[in-house]
mmCIF file of C-alpha atoms in Angstrom:
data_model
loop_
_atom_site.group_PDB
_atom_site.id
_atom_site.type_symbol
_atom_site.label_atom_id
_atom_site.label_comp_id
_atom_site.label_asym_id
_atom_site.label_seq_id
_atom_site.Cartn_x
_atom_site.Cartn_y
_atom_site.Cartn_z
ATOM 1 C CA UNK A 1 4.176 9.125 15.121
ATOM 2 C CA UNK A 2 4.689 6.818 12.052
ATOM 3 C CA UNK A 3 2.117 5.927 9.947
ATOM 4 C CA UNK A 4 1.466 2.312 8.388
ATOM 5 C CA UNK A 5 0.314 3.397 4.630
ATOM 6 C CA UNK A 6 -0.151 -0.428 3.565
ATOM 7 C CA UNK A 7 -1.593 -2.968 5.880
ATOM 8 C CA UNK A 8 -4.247 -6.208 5.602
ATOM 9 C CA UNK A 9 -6.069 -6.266 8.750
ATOM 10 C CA UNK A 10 -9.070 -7.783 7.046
ATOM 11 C CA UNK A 11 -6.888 -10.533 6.407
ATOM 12 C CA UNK A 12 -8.126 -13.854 8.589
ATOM 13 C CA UNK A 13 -4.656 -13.777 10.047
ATOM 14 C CA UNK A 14 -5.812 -10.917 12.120
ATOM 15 C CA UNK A 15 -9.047 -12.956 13.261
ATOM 16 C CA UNK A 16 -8.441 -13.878 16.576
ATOM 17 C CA UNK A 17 -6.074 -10.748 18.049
ATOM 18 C CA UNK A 18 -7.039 -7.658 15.907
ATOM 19 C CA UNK A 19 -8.397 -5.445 18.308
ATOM 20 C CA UNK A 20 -4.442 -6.686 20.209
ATOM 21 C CA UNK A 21 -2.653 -6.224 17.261
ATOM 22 C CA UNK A 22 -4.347 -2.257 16.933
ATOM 23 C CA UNK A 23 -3.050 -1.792 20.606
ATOM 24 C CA UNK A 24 0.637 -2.848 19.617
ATOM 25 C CA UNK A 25 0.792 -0.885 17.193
ATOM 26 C CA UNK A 26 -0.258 2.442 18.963
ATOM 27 C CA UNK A 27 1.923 1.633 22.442
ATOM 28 C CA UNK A 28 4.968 0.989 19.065
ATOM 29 C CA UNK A 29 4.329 4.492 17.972
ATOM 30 C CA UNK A 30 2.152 3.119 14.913
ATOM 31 C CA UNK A 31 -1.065 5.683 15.405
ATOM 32 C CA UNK A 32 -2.106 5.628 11.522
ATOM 33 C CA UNK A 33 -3.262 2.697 9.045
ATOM 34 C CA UNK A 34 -4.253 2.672 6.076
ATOM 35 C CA UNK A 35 -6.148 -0.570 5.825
ATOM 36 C CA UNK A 36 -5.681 -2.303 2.139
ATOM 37 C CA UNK A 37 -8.817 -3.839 0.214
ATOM 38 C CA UNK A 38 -8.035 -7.236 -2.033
ATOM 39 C CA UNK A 39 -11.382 -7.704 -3.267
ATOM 40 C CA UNK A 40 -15.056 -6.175 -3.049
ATOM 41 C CA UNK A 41 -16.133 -8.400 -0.237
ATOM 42 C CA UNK A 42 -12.844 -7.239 1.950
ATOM 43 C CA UNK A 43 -13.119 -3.396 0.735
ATOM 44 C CA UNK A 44 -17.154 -3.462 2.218
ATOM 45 C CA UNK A 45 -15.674 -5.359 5.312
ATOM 46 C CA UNK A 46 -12.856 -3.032 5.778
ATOM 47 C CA UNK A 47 -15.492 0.197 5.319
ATOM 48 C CA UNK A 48 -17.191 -1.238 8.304
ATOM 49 C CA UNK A 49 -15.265 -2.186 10.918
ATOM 50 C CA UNK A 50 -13.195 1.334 10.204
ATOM 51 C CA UNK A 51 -16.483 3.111 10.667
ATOM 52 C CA UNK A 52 -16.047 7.004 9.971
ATOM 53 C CA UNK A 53 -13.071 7.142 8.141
ATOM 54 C CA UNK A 54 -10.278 8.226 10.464
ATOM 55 C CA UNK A 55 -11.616 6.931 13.690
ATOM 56 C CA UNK A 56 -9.531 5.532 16.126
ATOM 57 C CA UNK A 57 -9.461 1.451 17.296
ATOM 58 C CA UNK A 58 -7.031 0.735 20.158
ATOM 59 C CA UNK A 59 -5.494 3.778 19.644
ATOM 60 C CA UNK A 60 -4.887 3.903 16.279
ATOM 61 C CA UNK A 61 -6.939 6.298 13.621
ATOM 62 C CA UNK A 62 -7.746 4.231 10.424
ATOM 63 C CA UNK A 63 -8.933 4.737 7.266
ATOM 64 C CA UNK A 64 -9.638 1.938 4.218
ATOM 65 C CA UNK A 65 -9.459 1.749 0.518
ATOM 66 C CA UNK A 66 -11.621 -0.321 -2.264
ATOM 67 C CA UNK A 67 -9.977 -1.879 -5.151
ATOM 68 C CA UNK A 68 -9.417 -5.797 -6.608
ATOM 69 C CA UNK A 69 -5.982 -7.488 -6.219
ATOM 70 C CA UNK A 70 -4.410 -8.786 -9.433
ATOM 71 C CA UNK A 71 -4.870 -12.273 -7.996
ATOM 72 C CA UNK A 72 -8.732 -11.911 -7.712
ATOM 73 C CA UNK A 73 -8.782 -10.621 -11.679
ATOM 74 C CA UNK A 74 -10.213 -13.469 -12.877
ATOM 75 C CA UNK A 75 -13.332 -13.540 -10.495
ATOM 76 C CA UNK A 76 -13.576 -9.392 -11.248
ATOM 77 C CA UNK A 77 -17.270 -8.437 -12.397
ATOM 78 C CA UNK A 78 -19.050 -5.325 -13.457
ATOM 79 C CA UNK A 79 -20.722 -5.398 -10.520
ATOM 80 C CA UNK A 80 -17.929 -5.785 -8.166
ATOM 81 C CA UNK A 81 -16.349 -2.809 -9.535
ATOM 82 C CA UNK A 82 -19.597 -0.899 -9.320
ATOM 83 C CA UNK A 83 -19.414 -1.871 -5.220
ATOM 84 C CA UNK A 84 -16.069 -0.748 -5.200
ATOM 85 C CA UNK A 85 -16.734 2.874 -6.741
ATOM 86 C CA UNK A 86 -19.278 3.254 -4.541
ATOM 87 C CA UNK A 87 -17.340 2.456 -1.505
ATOM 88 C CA UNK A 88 -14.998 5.273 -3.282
ATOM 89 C CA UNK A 89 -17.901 7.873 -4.310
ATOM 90 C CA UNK A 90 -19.241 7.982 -0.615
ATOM 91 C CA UNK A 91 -16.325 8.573 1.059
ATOM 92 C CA UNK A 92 -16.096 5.238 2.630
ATOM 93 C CA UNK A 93 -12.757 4.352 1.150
ATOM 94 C CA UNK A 94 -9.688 6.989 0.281
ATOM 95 C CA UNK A 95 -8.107 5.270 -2.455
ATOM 96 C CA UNK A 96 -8.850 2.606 -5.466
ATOM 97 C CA UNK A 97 -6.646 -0.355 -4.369
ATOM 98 C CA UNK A 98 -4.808 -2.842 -4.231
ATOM 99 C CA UNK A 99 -4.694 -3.188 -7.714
ATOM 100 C CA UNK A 100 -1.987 -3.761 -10.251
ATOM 101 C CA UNK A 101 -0.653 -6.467 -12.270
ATOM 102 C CA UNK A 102 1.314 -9.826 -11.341
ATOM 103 C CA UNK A 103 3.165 -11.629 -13.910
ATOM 104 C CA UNK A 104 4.979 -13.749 -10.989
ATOM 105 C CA UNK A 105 2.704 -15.859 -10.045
ATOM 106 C CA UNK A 106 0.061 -15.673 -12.689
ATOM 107 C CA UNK A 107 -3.197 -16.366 -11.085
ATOM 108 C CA UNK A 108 -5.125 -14.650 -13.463
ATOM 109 C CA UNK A 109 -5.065 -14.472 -16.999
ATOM 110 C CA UNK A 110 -2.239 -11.357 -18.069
ATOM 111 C CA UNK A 111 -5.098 -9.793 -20.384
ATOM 112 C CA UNK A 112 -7.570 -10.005 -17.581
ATOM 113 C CA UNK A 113 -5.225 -8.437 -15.505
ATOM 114 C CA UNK A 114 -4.767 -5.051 -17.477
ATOM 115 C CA UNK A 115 -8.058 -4.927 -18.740
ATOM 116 C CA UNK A 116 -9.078 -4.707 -14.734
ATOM 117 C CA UNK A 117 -6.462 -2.339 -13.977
ATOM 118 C CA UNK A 118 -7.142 -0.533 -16.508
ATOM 119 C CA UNK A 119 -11.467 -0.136 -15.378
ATOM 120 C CA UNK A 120 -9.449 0.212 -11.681
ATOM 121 C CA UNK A 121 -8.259 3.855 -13.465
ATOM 122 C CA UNK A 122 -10.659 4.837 -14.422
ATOM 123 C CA UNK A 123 -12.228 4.659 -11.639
ATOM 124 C CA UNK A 124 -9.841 6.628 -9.781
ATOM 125 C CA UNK A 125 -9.863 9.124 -12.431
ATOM 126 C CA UNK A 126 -13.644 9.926 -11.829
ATOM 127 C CA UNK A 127 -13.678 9.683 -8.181
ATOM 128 C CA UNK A 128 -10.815 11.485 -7.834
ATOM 129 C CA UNK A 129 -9.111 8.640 -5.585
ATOM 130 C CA UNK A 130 -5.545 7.697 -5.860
ATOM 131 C CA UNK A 131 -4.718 4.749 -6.876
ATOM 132 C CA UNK A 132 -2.286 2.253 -4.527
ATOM 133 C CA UNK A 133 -0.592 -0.427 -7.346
ATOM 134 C CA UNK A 134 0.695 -3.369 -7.226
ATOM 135 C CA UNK A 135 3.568 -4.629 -9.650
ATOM 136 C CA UNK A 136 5.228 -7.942 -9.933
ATOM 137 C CA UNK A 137 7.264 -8.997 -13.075
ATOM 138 C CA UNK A 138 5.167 -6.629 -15.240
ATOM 139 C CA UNK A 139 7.518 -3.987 -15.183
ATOM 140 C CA UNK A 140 6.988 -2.846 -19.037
ATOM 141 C CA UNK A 141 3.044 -3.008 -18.373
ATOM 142 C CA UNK A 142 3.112 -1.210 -15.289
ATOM 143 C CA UNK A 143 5.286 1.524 -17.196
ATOM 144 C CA UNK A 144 2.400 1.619 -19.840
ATOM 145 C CA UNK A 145 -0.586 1.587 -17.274
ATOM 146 C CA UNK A 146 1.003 4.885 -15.781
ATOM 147 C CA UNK A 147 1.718 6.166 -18.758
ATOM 148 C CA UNK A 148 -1.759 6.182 -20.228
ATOM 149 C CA UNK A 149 -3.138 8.051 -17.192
ATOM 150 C CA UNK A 150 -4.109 11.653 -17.653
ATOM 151 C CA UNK A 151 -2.115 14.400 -15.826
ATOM 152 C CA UNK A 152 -3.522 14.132 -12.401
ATOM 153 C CA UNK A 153 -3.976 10.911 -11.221
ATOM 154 C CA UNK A 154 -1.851 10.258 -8.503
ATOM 155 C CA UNK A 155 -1.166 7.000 -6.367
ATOM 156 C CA UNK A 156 1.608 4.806 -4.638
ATOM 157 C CA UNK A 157 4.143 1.773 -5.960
ATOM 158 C CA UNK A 158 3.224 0.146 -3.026
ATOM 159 C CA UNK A 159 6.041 -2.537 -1.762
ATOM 160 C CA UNK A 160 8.895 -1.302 -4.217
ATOM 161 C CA UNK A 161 11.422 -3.532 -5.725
ATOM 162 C CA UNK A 162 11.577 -2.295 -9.171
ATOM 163 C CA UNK A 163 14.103 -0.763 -11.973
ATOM 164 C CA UNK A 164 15.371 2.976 -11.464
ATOM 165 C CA UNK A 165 13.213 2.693 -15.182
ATOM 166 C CA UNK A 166 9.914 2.294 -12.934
ATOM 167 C CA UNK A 167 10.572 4.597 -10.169
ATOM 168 C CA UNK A 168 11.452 7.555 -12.816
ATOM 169 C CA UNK A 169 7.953 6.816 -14.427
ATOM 170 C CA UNK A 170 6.450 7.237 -11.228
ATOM 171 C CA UNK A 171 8.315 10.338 -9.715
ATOM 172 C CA UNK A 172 7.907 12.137 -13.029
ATOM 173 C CA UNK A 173 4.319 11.601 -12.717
ATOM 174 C CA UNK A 174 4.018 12.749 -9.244
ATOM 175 C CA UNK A 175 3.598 9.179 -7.514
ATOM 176 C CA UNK A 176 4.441 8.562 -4.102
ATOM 177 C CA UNK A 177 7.161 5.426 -3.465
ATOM 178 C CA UNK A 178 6.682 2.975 -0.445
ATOM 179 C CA UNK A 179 9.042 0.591 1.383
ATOM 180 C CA UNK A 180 7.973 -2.543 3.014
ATOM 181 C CA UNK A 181 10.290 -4.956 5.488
ATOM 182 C CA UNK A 182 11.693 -6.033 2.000
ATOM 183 C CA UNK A 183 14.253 -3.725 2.766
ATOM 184 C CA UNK A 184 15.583 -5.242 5.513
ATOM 185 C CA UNK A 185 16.152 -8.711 4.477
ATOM 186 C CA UNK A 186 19.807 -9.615 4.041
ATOM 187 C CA UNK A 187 19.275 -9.658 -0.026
ATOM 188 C CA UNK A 188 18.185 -6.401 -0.605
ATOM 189 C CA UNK A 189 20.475 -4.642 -2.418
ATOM 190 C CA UNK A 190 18.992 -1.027 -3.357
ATOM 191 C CA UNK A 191 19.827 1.191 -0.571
ATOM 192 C CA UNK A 192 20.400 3.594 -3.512
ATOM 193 C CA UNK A 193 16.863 3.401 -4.506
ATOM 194 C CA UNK A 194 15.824 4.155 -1.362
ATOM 195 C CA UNK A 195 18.008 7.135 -0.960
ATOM 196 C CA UNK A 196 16.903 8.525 -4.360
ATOM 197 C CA UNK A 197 13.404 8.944 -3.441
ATOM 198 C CA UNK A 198 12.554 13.278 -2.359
ATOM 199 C CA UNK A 199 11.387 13.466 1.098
ATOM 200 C CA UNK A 200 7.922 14.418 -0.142
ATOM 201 C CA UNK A 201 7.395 11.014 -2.053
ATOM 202 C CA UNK A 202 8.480 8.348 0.135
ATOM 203 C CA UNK A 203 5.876 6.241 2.344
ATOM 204 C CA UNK A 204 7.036 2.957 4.633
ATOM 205 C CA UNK A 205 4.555 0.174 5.049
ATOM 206 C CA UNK A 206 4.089 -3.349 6.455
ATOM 207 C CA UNK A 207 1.905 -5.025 4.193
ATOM 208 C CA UNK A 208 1.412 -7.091 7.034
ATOM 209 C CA UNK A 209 0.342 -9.760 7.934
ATOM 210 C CA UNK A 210 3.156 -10.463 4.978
ATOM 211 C CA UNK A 211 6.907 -9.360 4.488
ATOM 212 C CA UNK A 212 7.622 -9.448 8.219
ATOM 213 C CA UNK A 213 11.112 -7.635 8.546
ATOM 214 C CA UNK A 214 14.467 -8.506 10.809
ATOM 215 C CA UNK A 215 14.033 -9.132 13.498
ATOM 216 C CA UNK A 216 10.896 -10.355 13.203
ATOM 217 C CA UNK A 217 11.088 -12.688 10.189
ATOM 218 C CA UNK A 218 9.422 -15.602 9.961
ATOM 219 C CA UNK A 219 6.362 -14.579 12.342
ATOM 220 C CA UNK A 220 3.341 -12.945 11.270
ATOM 221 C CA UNK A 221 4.019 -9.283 10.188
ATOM 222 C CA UNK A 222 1.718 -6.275 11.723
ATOM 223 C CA UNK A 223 1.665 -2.943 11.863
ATOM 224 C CA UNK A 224 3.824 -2.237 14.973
ATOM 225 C CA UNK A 225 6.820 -4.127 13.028
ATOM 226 C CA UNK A 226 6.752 -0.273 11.068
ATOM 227 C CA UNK A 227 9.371 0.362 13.341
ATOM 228 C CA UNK A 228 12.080 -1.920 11.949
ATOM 229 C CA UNK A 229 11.658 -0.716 8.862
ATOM 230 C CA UNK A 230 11.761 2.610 9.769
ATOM 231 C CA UNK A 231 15.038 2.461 10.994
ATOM 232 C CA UNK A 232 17.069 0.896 7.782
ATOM 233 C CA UNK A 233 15.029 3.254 6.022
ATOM 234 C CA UNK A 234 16.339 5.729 8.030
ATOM 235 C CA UNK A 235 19.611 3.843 8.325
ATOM 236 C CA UNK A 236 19.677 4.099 4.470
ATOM 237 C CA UNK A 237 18.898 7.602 4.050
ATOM 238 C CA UNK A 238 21.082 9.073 6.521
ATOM 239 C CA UNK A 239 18.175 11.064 8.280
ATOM 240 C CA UNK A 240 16.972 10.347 11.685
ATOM 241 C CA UNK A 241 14.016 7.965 13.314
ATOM 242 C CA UNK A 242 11.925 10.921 13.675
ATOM 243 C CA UNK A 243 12.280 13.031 10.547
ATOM 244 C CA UNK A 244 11.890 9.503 8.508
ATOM 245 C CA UNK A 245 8.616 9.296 10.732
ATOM 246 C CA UNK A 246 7.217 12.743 10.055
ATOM 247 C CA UNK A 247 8.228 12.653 6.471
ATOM 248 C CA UNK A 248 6.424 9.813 5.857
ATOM 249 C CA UNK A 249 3.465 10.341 7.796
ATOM 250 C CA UNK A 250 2.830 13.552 6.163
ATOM 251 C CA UNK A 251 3.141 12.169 2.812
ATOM 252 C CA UNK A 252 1.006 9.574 3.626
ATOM 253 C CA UNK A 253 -1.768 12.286 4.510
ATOM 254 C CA UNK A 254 -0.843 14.291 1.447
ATOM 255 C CA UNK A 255 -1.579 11.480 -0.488
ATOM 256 C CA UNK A 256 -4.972 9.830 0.711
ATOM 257 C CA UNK A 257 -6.313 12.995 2.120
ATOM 258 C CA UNK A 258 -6.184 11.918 5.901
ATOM 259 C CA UNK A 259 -7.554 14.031 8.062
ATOM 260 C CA UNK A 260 -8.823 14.073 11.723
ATOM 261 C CA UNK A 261 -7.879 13.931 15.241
ATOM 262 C CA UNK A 262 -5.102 11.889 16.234
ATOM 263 C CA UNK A 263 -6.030 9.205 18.358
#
């Protein structure tokens, strides 16, 4: 069973087939999703079609998260971040994210950025939630975010591609590492990243409907691609299909507290 710790199916790429892209996933092996928030609007959306948190669609048992993408800083209001702890203090969503900081493409304001992050923290610190981050080009910044945390809050480099500088930060503070398709493309470069990750840290996403990997590049990614990266991750680590698999998938519970019947 492999578990998809990272994917968008709110995403209006997903609007016409999502109940067929669920039922891919499970016949691929894919029978857990985490299902990734971008702004209040989508974390509320994504609370509702998941229903009770670990329920099954097509197969496959899902559970969502609340938090406000980087990109989306700059529209960020008290009262969005009020929805999203909410979403959090109920039990509707298992983790404060995506959130994060991206110095790549800039579409917010760099100060607005932290400063959100930053409340985004906090949050987790008082719900108790880990936090899922996103970091792009704001390597020193992301370094200082975790760094100001108090012992105890936990949470995921989602879709890593950063310094061995970053991934000690995170490790020594007891965060979780994920690969996406990245990993797969004919650039990528840091097999010895991947390898140096413990068993017990390491999750494998999609972050679909983006990143799709080889063989399926160029097409819309989703969450029964898992399996192509699963095997250079794998491939990489010199462990098999399966252990990769239940590694992962048992981080991925450690992690967001997933719990439940598999579908």
């Amino acid at each position: 069973m492999l578990t998809d710790s990272h994917c968008h199916l709110g995403d209006e790429a997903f609007s016409e087939d999502r109940a067929a892209t669920l039922a891919r996933a499970a016949e691929a092996g894919v029978r857990r999703a985490v299902v990734i928030a971008s702004d209040a609007d989508d974390a509320e959306w994504i609370a509702g079609y998941v229903g009770s948190p670990g329920s099954a669609r097509e197969g496959v048992a899902l559970w969502g998260t609340a938090g406000i993408h980087p990109h989306h800083a700059g529209e960020a209001t008290p009262e969005m971040l009020a929805r999203i702890e909410a979403l959090l203090t109920s039990g509707d969503a298992v983790a404060v994210g995506e959130c994060g900081l991206d110095f790549h493409y800039d579409h917010a304001p760099r100060r607005t950025q932290i400063d959100l992050a930053r409340a985004q923290c906090e949050i987790a610190e008082r719900t108790g939630r880990p936090l899922v981050v996103h970091t792009r080009s704001a390597e020193s910044e992301t370094r200082a975010l975790l760094a100001g945390l108090p012992d105890g809050v936990r949470g995921v480099l989602h879709c890593f591609t950063g310094s061995e500088d970053l991934l000690r930060e995170a490790l020594t503070r007891g965060w979780y590492i994920s690969f996406s398709g990245i990993v797969t493309f004919r650039r990528y470069t840091d097999a010895g990243v991947v390898r140096s990750v413990p068993e017990d840290r390491i999750l494998i996403e999609t972050d679909s409907p983006y990143l799709a990997p080889v063989p399926h590049r160029g097409r819309r990614n989703e969450p029964a691609h898992l399996v192509a990266t699963c095997e250079v991750v794998a491939g990489m680590r010199e462990v098999s299909f399966r252990a990769l698999a239940e590694a992962t998938t048992r981080n991925a519970a450690t992690l967001f507290g997933l719990d439940g019947v598999d579908p």
